[in-house]
Coordinates of N, CA and C in Angstrom, one line a residue:
M1 N 15.9 -11.7 24.1 CA 15.7 -10.6 24.0 C 14.5 -10.1 23.8
T2 N 14.3 -8.7 24.7 CA 12.7 -8.1 24.4 C 12.5 -7.0 23.0
A3 N 11.4 -7.3 23.0 CA 10.9 -6.2 21.4 C 11.8 -4.7 21.8
A4 N 11.4 -4.3 22.8 CA 12.2 -2.7 23.3 C 13.4 -2.9 22.8
D5 N 14.5 -3.8 23.4 CA 15.9 -4.1 23.2 C 16.0 -4.2 21.2
N6 N 15.2 -5.2 20.8 CA 15.7 -5.4 19.3 C 15.4 -3.9 18.8
D7 N 14.1 -3.0 18.9 CA 13.8 -2.3 18.4 C 15.4 -1.2 18.7
N8 N 15.5 -1.3 20.0 CA 16.5 -0.4 19.9 C 17.8 -0.1 19.1
I9 N 18.5 -1.7 19.1 CA 19.4 -2.3 18.1 C 18.8 -1.7 16.9
I10 N 17.8 -1.7 16.0 CA 17.5 -1.2 15.0 C 17.3 0.1 14.7
C11 N 17.4 0.9 15.8 CA 17.3 2.4 15.7 C 18.5 2.9 16.0
D12 N 19.3 1.9 16.3 CA 21.0 2.2 16.1 C 21.3 2.1 14.8
L13 N 21.1 0.8 14.4 CA 21.5 0.2 12.9 C 20.9 1.7 12.1
L14 N 19.7 1.9 11.9 CA 18.8 3.3 11.3 C 19.9 4.3 11.1
S15 N 20.5 4.6 12.0 CA 21.4 6.0 12.1 C 22.6 5.8 11.5
S16 N 22.8 4.8 10.7 CA 24.1 4.9 9.8 C 24.1 4.7 8.5
E17 N 23.8 5.1 7.7 CA 23.8 4.8 6.5 C 24.5 3.7 6.1
K18 N 25.9 2.5 6.4 CA 26.3 1.8 6.3 C 25.6 0.5 6.5
T19 N 24.7 0.3 7.8 CA 23.9 -0.3 8.4 C 22.6 -0.2 8.4
R20 N 21.8 0.7 7.3 CA 20.8 1.1 7.2 C 19.7 -0.4 6.5
R21 N 20.3 -0.8 5.5 CA 19.8 -2.1 4.8 C 19.9 -3.0 5.8
K22 N 20.6 -3.4 6.7 CA 20.3 -4.5 7.5 C 19.5 -3.9 8.4
A23 N 19.2 -3.0 8.9 CA 18.2 -2.4 10.2 C 17.2 -2.6 9.4
F24 N 16.8 -2.3 8.1 CA 15.9 -2.6 7.5 C 15.1 -4.1 7.1
E25 N 15.6 -4.9 6.9 CA 15.8 -6.1 7.2 C 15.4 -6.8 8.2
M26 N 15.5 -6.0 9.6 CA 15.5 -6.7 11.0 C 14.2 -6.2 11.1
I27 N 13.8 -5.4 10.5 CA 12.1 -4.9 10.9 C 11.2 -5.4 9.8
V28 N 11.6 -5.8 8.4 CA 10.7 -6.6 8.0 C 10.6 -8.0 8.8
R29 N 11.9 -8.5 9.1 CA 11.5 -9.8 9.7 C 10.6 -9.8 11.3
S30 N 11.2 -8.6 11.9 CA 10.1 -8.8 13.4 C 9.0 -8.3 13.3
Y31 N 8.4 -7.2 11.9 CA 7.3 -7.3 12.3 C 6.5 -7.8 10.8
S32 N 6.8 -8.4 10.4 CA 6.0 -8.9 9.1 C 4.8 -9.9 9.5
E33 N 4.9 -10.3 10.4 CA 3.7 -11.1 10.7 C 2.4 -10.2 11.6
R34 N 2.9 -9.2 12.6 CA 2.2 -8.3 13.3 C 1.8 -7.4 12.2
I35 N 2.4 -7.0 11.2 CA 1.8 -6.0 10.0 C 0.8 -6.7 9.6
Y36 N 0.9 -7.8 9.1 CA 0.4 -8.7 7.9 C -1.1 -8.3 8.5
W37 N -1.4 -9.3 9.9 CA -2.5 -9.1 10.5 C -3.3 -7.6 10.7
K38 N -2.8 -6.7 11.3 CA -3.0 -5.3 11.2 C -4.2 -5.3 9.9
I39 N -3.3 -5.4 8.9 CA -3.6 -5.2 7.7 C -4.8 -6.3 7.4
R40 N -4.5 -7.3 7.4 CA -5.7 -8.0 7.3 C -7.5 -7.9 7.8
R41 N -6.9 -7.8 9.1 CA -8.3 -7.1 9.7 C -8.8 -6.2 9.0
I42 N -8.2 -5.2 8.4 CA -8.7 -4.3 7.6 C -9.2 -4.6 6.0
V43 N -8.4 -5.4 5.6 CA -8.7 -5.6 3.7 C -9.4 -7.1 3.8
I44 N -9.5 -7.8 4.9 CA -10.2 -8.9 5.2 C -9.3 -10.0 4.1
D45 N -9.1 -10.0 2.7 CA -8.6 -10.9 1.5 C -6.7 -11.6 2.0
H46 N -6.8 -12.7 1.7 CA -5.2 -13.0 2.4 C -4.5 -12.4 1.2
E47 N -4.6 -12.2 -0.1 CA -3.9 -11.8 -1.3 C -3.8 -10.5 -1.3
D48 N -4.7 -9.8 -1.0 CA -5.2 -7.9 -0.7 C -4.1 -7.6 0.4
A49 N -4.0 -8.6 1.4 CA -3.1 -8.1 2.8 C -2.1 -8.3 2.1
N50 N -1.2 -9.2 1.5 CA -0.3 -9.4 1.2 C 0.7 -8.2 0.3
D51 N -0.3 -7.9 -0.7 CA 0.1 -6.5 -1.5 C 0.0 -5.5 -0.4
V52 N -1.0 -5.2 0.3 CA -1.1 -3.8 1.2 C 0.1 -4.2 2.1
M53 N 1.1 -5.1 2.7 CA 1.7 -5.6 3.4 C 3.4 -4.7 2.6
Q54 N 3.3 -5.4 1.5 CA 4.8 -4.9 0.5 C 4.5 -3.7 0.1
N55 N 3.2 -2.9 0.0 CA 3.3 -1.2 -0.3 C 3.8 -0.6 1.3
T56 N 3.2 -1.4 2.4 CA 3.1 -0.7 3.7 C 4.9 -1.0 3.7
F57 N 5.6 -1.8 3.7 CA 7.4 -1.7 3.8 C 7.9 -1.0 2.7
M58 N 7.2 -0.8 1.7 CA 7.8 -0.2 0.4 C 8.5 1.3 1.1
K59 N 6.8 1.5 1.6 CA 6.6 3.3 1.8 C 7.6 3.6 3.0
A60 N 7.8 2.1 4.1 CA 8.5 2.8 5.2 C 9.6 2.6 4.7
W61 N 10.6 1.9 3.7 CA 11.8 2.4 3.5 C 11.8 3.4 2.4
Q62 N 11.2 3.8 2.0 CA 11.3 5.0 1.2 C 11.1 6.6 2.4
N63 N 10.6 6.2 3.5 CA 10.6 7.0 4.1 C 11.2 7.0 5.3
I64 N 12.2 6.1 5.3 CA 12.9 5.6 6.6 C 13.7 6.6 7.3
D65 N 13.9 7.7 6.1 CA 14.6 8.9 7.0 C 13.3 10.0 7.9
N66 N 12.2 9.9 7.4 CA 11.3 10.6 8.3 C 11.0 10.1 9.8
F67 N 11.4 8.6 10.4 CA 11.6 8.1 11.5 C 12.4 8.7 12.0
K68 N 12.1 9.3 13.4 CA 13.3 10.0 14.4 C 13.1 9.3 15.5
N69 N 12.6 8.2 15.5 CA 12.4 7.7 16.9 C 12.0 8.5 18.1
K70 N 11.1 8.7 18.2 CA 10.1 9.8 18.6 C 9.0 9.2 19.1
S71 N 8.9 8.4 18.3 CA 7.6 7.3 18.6 C 8.2 5.9 19.0
K72 N 7.3 4.7 19.0 CA 7.9 3.5 19.2 C 8.0 3.1 17.5
L73 N 8.9 2.4 16.8 CA 8.9 1.8 15.8 C 7.6 1.5 15.4
S74 N 7.3 0.2 16.3 CA 6.0 -0.2 15.9 C 4.9 0.6 15.7
T75 N 4.7 2.0 16.2 CA 3.5 2.9 16.1 C 3.8 3.6 14.9
W76 N 5.1 3.8 14.5 CA 5.1 4.3 12.8 C 4.7 3.3 12.3
L77 N 5.3 2.1 12.1 CA 5.1 1.1 10.7 C 3.6 0.7 10.9
Y78 N 2.8 0.2 12.3 CA 1.4 0.5 12.2 C 0.6 1.6 11.5
S79 N 1.0 2.7 11.7 CA 0.5 4.2 10.9 C 0.6 3.9 9.8
I80 N 1.6 3.5 9.3 CA 1.9 3.2 7.5 C 1.0 2.4 7.0
A81 N 0.8 1.3 7.5 CA 0.0 -0.1 7.3 C -1.4 0.4 7.3
I82 N -1.7 0.9 8.4 CA -3.6 1.8 8.6 C -3.7 2.2 7.4
N83 N -2.9 3.5 7.1 CA -3.5 4.1 5.9 C -3.0 3.8 4.5
E84 N -2.0 2.8 4.6 CA -1.7 1.8 3.3 C -3.3 1.0 3.5
S85 N -3.7 0.2 4.1 CA -5.0 -0.7 4.4 C -6.2 0.5 4.0
L86 N -6.4 1.5 4.6 CA -7.3 2.4 4.4 C -7.6 2.7 3.0
D87 N -6.5 3.2 2.5 CA -6.4 3.8 0.9 C -6.9 2.5 -0.1
F88 N -6.0 1.6 0.2 CA -6.6 -0.2 -0.7 C -8.1 0.2 -0.5
V89 N -8.7 -0.1 0.9 CA -10.3 -0.2 1.0 C -10.8 0.4 0.3
R90 N -10.5 2.0 0.3 CA -11.4 3.2 -0.3 C -10.9 2.8 -2.2
K91 N -10.0 3.0 -2.4 CA -9.7 2.2 -3.8 C -10.6 1.5 -4.3
K92 N -10.9 -0.2 -3.4 CA -11.3 -1.3 -3.9 C -12.9 -0.7 -3.9
K93 N -13.5 -0.2 -2.8 CA -14.8 0.4 -3.0 C -15.6 1.1 -4.3
K94 N -14.3 2.2 -4.6 CA -14.7 2.6 -5.7 C -14.5 1.9 -6.9
V95 N -13.9 0.9 -7.1 CA -13.6 -0.1 -8.2 C -14.8 -1.1 -8.4
S96 N -15.1 -1.4 -7.3 CA -16.2 -2.7 -7.2 C -17.5 -2.0 -7.2
D97 N -18.4 -2.9 -8.0 CA -19.7 -2.5 -8.6 C -20.4 -3.0 -7.2
L98 N -20.0 -4.1 -6.6 CA -20.6 -4.9 -5.7 C -20.8 -4.0 -4.2
T99 N -22.2 -4.5 -3.7 CA -22.0 -3.9 -2.3 C -21.6 -5.3 -1.2
S100 N -21.5 -5.0 -0.3 CA -21.7 -5.8 1.0 C -23.0 -6.9 1.3
D101 N -23.9 -6.1 0.8 CA -24.8 -7.2 0.8 C -25.2 -8.3 -0.2
D102 N -24.4 -8.0 -1.4 CA -24.8 -8.6 -2.8 C -23.9 -10.3 -2.3
I103 N -22.6 -10.0 -1.7 CA -21.7 -11.2 -1.2 C -21.2 -11.1 0.2
S104 N -22.0 -12.2 0.8 CA -21.7 -12.3 2.5 C -20.2 -12.2 2.9
V105 N -19.7 -11.4 3.4 CA -18.2 -11.4 4.2 C -18.1 -12.9 4.7
A106 N -18.9 -13.1 5.4 CA -18.9 -14.6 6.2 C -18.8 -15.5 5.3
R107 N -19.9 -15.7 4.8 CA -19.4 -16.9 2.9 C -18.2 -16.7 2.5
L108 N -17.4 -15.6 2.5 CA -16.4 -15.2 1.4 C -15.4 -15.9 2.4
L109 N -15.4 -15.4 3.8 CA -14.1 -16.1 4.9 C -14.1 -17.4 5.0
L110 N -15.4 -18.0 4.6 CA -15.5 -19.6 5.4 C -15.1 -20.4 4.1
A111 N -14.7 -19.7 2.9 CA -14.5 -20.3 1.6 C -13.2 -20.0 1.7
D112 N -12.5 -19.4 2.3 CA -11.1 -18.6 2.5 C -10.0 -19.9 2.9
E113 N -9.2 -20.4 1.8 CA -8.7 -21.3 2.7 C -7.5 -21.1 3.7
Y114 N -7.1 -19.9 3.9 CA -6.3 -19.1 4.9 C -7.2 -18.7 6.4
F115 N -8.4 -18.8 6.0 CA -9.1 -18.6 7.5 C -9.2 -19.4 8.1
D116 N -8.9 -19.5 9.1 CA -9.1 -21.0 10.0 C -9.8 -20.7 11.0
G117 N -10.8 -19.7 11.2 CA -12.1 -19.6 12.4 C -13.4 -20.3 11.9
D118 N -14.5 -19.9 12.9 CA -15.7 -20.8 12.7 C -16.9 -19.5 12.0
E119 N -18.0 -20.2 12.0 CA -19.3 -19.4 11.7 C -19.0 -17.9 12.4
T120 N -18.9 -18.1 14.0 CA -19.2 -16.9 14.5 C -18.1 -15.8 14.4
Q121 N -16.6 -16.3 14.2 CA -15.5 -15.6 13.8 C -16.1 -14.9 12.5
A122 N -16.4 -15.6 11.5 CA -16.7 -15.0 10.7 C -17.8 -13.9 10.6
L123 N -18.9 -14.3 11.2 CA -20.0 -13.1 11.4 C -19.4 -11.9 12.2
L124 N -18.5 -12.3 12.8 CA -18.1 -11.1 13.9 C -17.2 -10.0 12.7
I125 N -16.3 -10.4 11.7 CA -15.5 -10.1 10.8 C -16.8 -9.2 10.1
E126 N -17.5 -10.0 9.4 CA -18.8 -9.2 8.6 C -19.4 -8.0 9.1
A127 N -19.8 -8.1 11.0 CA -20.2 -7.1 11.7 C -19.2 -5.9 11.6
I128 N -18.4 -6.2 11.8 CA -16.8 -5.4 11.4 C -17.2 -4.8 10.4
E129 N -17.0 -5.8 9.3 CA -16.7 -4.9 8.1 C -18.3 -3.7 7.4
T130 N -19.3 -3.6 8.7 CA -20.3 -3.0 8.0 C -20.2 -1.7 8.9
L131 N -18.9 -1.6 10.0 CA -18.8 -0.2 10.7 C -18.5 0.5 9.5
P132 N -18.3 2.1 10.0 CA -17.8 3.1 9.2 C -16.2 2.9 9.3
E133 N -15.7 3.3 8.3 CA -14.5 2.9 8.2 C -13.2 3.4 9.7
V134 N -13.9 4.6 10.1 CA -12.7 5.2 11.3 C -13.1 3.9 12.6
Q135 N -14.6 3.6 12.6 CA -15.0 2.7 13.6 C -14.4 1.5 13.8
R136 N -14.2 0.9 12.3 CA -13.6 -0.5 12.1 C -12.5 -0.2 12.2
T137 N -11.6 0.6 11.9 CA -9.9 0.5 12.3 C -9.6 0.5 13.8
V138 N -10.9 1.7 14.7 CA -10.1 1.9 16.3 C -10.7 0.1 16.9
F139 N -12.0 -0.1 16.2 CA -12.3 -1.6 17.0 C -11.4 -2.5 16.7
N140 N -10.5 -3.0 15.5 CA -9.9 -3.8 15.1 C -8.4 -3.4 15.9
M141 N -8.0 -2.4 16.0 CA -7.1 -2.0 16.8 C -7.0 -2.4 18.1
R142 N -8.1 -2.0 19.0 CA -8.2 -2.0 20.1 C -8.8 -3.5 20.5
Y143 N -9.5 -4.5 20.0 CA -10.2 -5.7 20.1 C -9.3 -6.7 19.6
F144 N -8.8 -6.6 18.8 CA -7.7 -7.4 18.3 C -6.2 -7.5 18.5
E145 N -5.7 -6.4 18.7 CA -4.4 -6.5 19.0 C -4.2 -5.4 20.8
N146 N -5.5 -5.2 21.2 CA -5.4 -4.5 22.5 C -4.5 -3.5 22.6
M147 N -4.8 -3.2 21.8 CA -3.6 -1.2 21.3 C -4.1 -0.4 21.8
K148 N -3.1 0.4 23.2 CA -3.6 1.5 23.9 C -3.9 2.5 23.6
Y149 N -5.2 3.3 23.7 CA -5.2 4.4 23.0 C -4.7 5.7 22.9
S150 N -3.5 5.6 23.9 CA -2.6 6.7 23.3 C -1.5 6.2 21.8
D151 N -1.5 5.1 22.0 CA -0.4 4.3 20.6 C -1.5 4.7 19.4
M152 N -2.7 4.5 19.6 CA -3.8 4.8 18.6 C -3.6 5.7 17.9
S153 N -3.8 6.7 19.2 CA -3.9 8.3 19.0 C -2.8 8.8 18.0
I154 N -1.6 8.2 18.5 CA -0.3 8.9 17.5 C -0.5 8.1 16.1
A155 N -0.9 6.7 16.0 CA -1.0 6.3 15.1 C -2.3 6.4 14.1
L156 N -3.1 7.4 14.5 CA -4.7 7.8 13.6 C -4.7 9.2 13.8
S157 N -3.7 9.9 14.4 CA -3.6 11.3 14.5 C -5.1 12.0 14.9
T158 N -5.6 11.7 16.1 CA -6.7 12.2 16.9 C -6.6 11.5 18.3
T159 N -7.3 12.4 19.2 CA -7.4 12.2 20.5 C -8.2 10.9 21.0
E160 N -7.7 10.3 22.2 CA -7.8 9.1 23.1 C -9.4 9.4 22.9
G161 N -10.0 10.5 23.4 CA -11.6 10.8 23.6 C -12.2 10.1 22.1
A162 N -11.9 10.7 21.6 CA -12.5 10.4 20.1 C -12.3 8.9 19.4
L163 N -11.6 8.5 20.2 CA -10.8 7.1 19.9 C -11.8 6.4 20.5
K164 N -11.9 6.6 22.0 CA -12.7 5.8 22.8 C -14.3 5.8 22.6
A165 N -14.6 6.9 22.2 CA -15.8 7.0 21.5 C -16.5 6.3 20.5
S166 N -15.3 6.3 19.6 CA -15.7 5.3 18.4 C -15.8 3.6 18.6
Y167 N -14.7 3.7 19.3 CA -14.9 2.0 20.0 C -16.1 1.8 20.9
H168 N -16.5 2.5 21.3 CA -17.9 2.1 21.9 C -19.1 1.7 21.0
I169 N -18.8 3.2 20.3 CA -20.0 2.7 19.2 C -20.1 1.8 18.7
A170 N -18.8 1.5 18.1 CA -18.5 0.1 17.1 C -19.0 -0.9 18.0
V171 N -18.7 -1.2 19.5 CA -19.2 -2.3 20.4 C -20.7 -2.7 19.9
K172 N -21.1 -1.5 20.3 CA -22.9 -1.0 20.5 C -23.4 -2.0 18.9
K173 N -22.7 -1.3 18.0 CA -23.3 -1.7 16.2 C -22.9 -3.0 16.0
I174 N -21.7 -3.5 16.6 CA -21.7 -5.1 16.3 C -22.5 -5.9 17.4
S175 N -22.3 -5.7 18.7 CA -23.7 -6.4 19.0 C -25.2 -6.3 18.7
D176 N -25.6 -5.4 18.0 CA -26.9 -4.8 17.3 C -27.0 -6.2 16.2
Y177 N -26.0 -6.1 15.5 CA -25.3 -7.3 14.5 C -25.8 -8.5 14.6
F178 N -25.3 -8.7 15.9 CA -25.1 -10.3 16.3 C -26.8 -10.6 16.7
H179 N -27.2 -9.3 17.4 CA -28.7 -9.8 17.8 C -29.9 -10.0 16.6
L180 N -29.4 -9.4 15.2 CA -30.2 -9.8 14.3 C -30.0 -10.9 13.6
H181 N -28.7 -10.9 13.8 CA -28.1 -12.4 13.3 C -28.5 -13.6 13.8
E182 N -29.1 -13.7 15.1 CA -29.4 -14.9 15.7 C -30.2 -16.1 15.7

């Protein structure tokens, strides 16, 4: 069964009050891992990603009536996950007195038992963390998930041209960051 077939079954089940809960359970099973990694690339920390993922699915359940099957189910869920992640990051920055200069993101990642990358990957994530919020989000969606600009445009409510510009600026900044840390 393809992902599109699975989504069609889920959408059919969502249309009835009697099968809505079962459909939502299918959504959680089908999308948990993908949602987790989208969130993790934004919030970085494993525990924070789990918390944001729970909030994402709670918000999706609370707003399930707003999904009208006009966009793909994945796009709708990713939009919620991205917004929840960005809200979390904003709140965390307000609460935290620490800056990214005080503690190296790369060092934190390398110490994280759930991070299975090497120093180069940790440095890439650290470089991504230096980007402004929008550029960071666009870069993550395009680079890690190979998301189409048209899907990103729907999820982020902006134009494809603006997204392409943000992505290319982000790539340049990340390249410059690596040159500084050679």
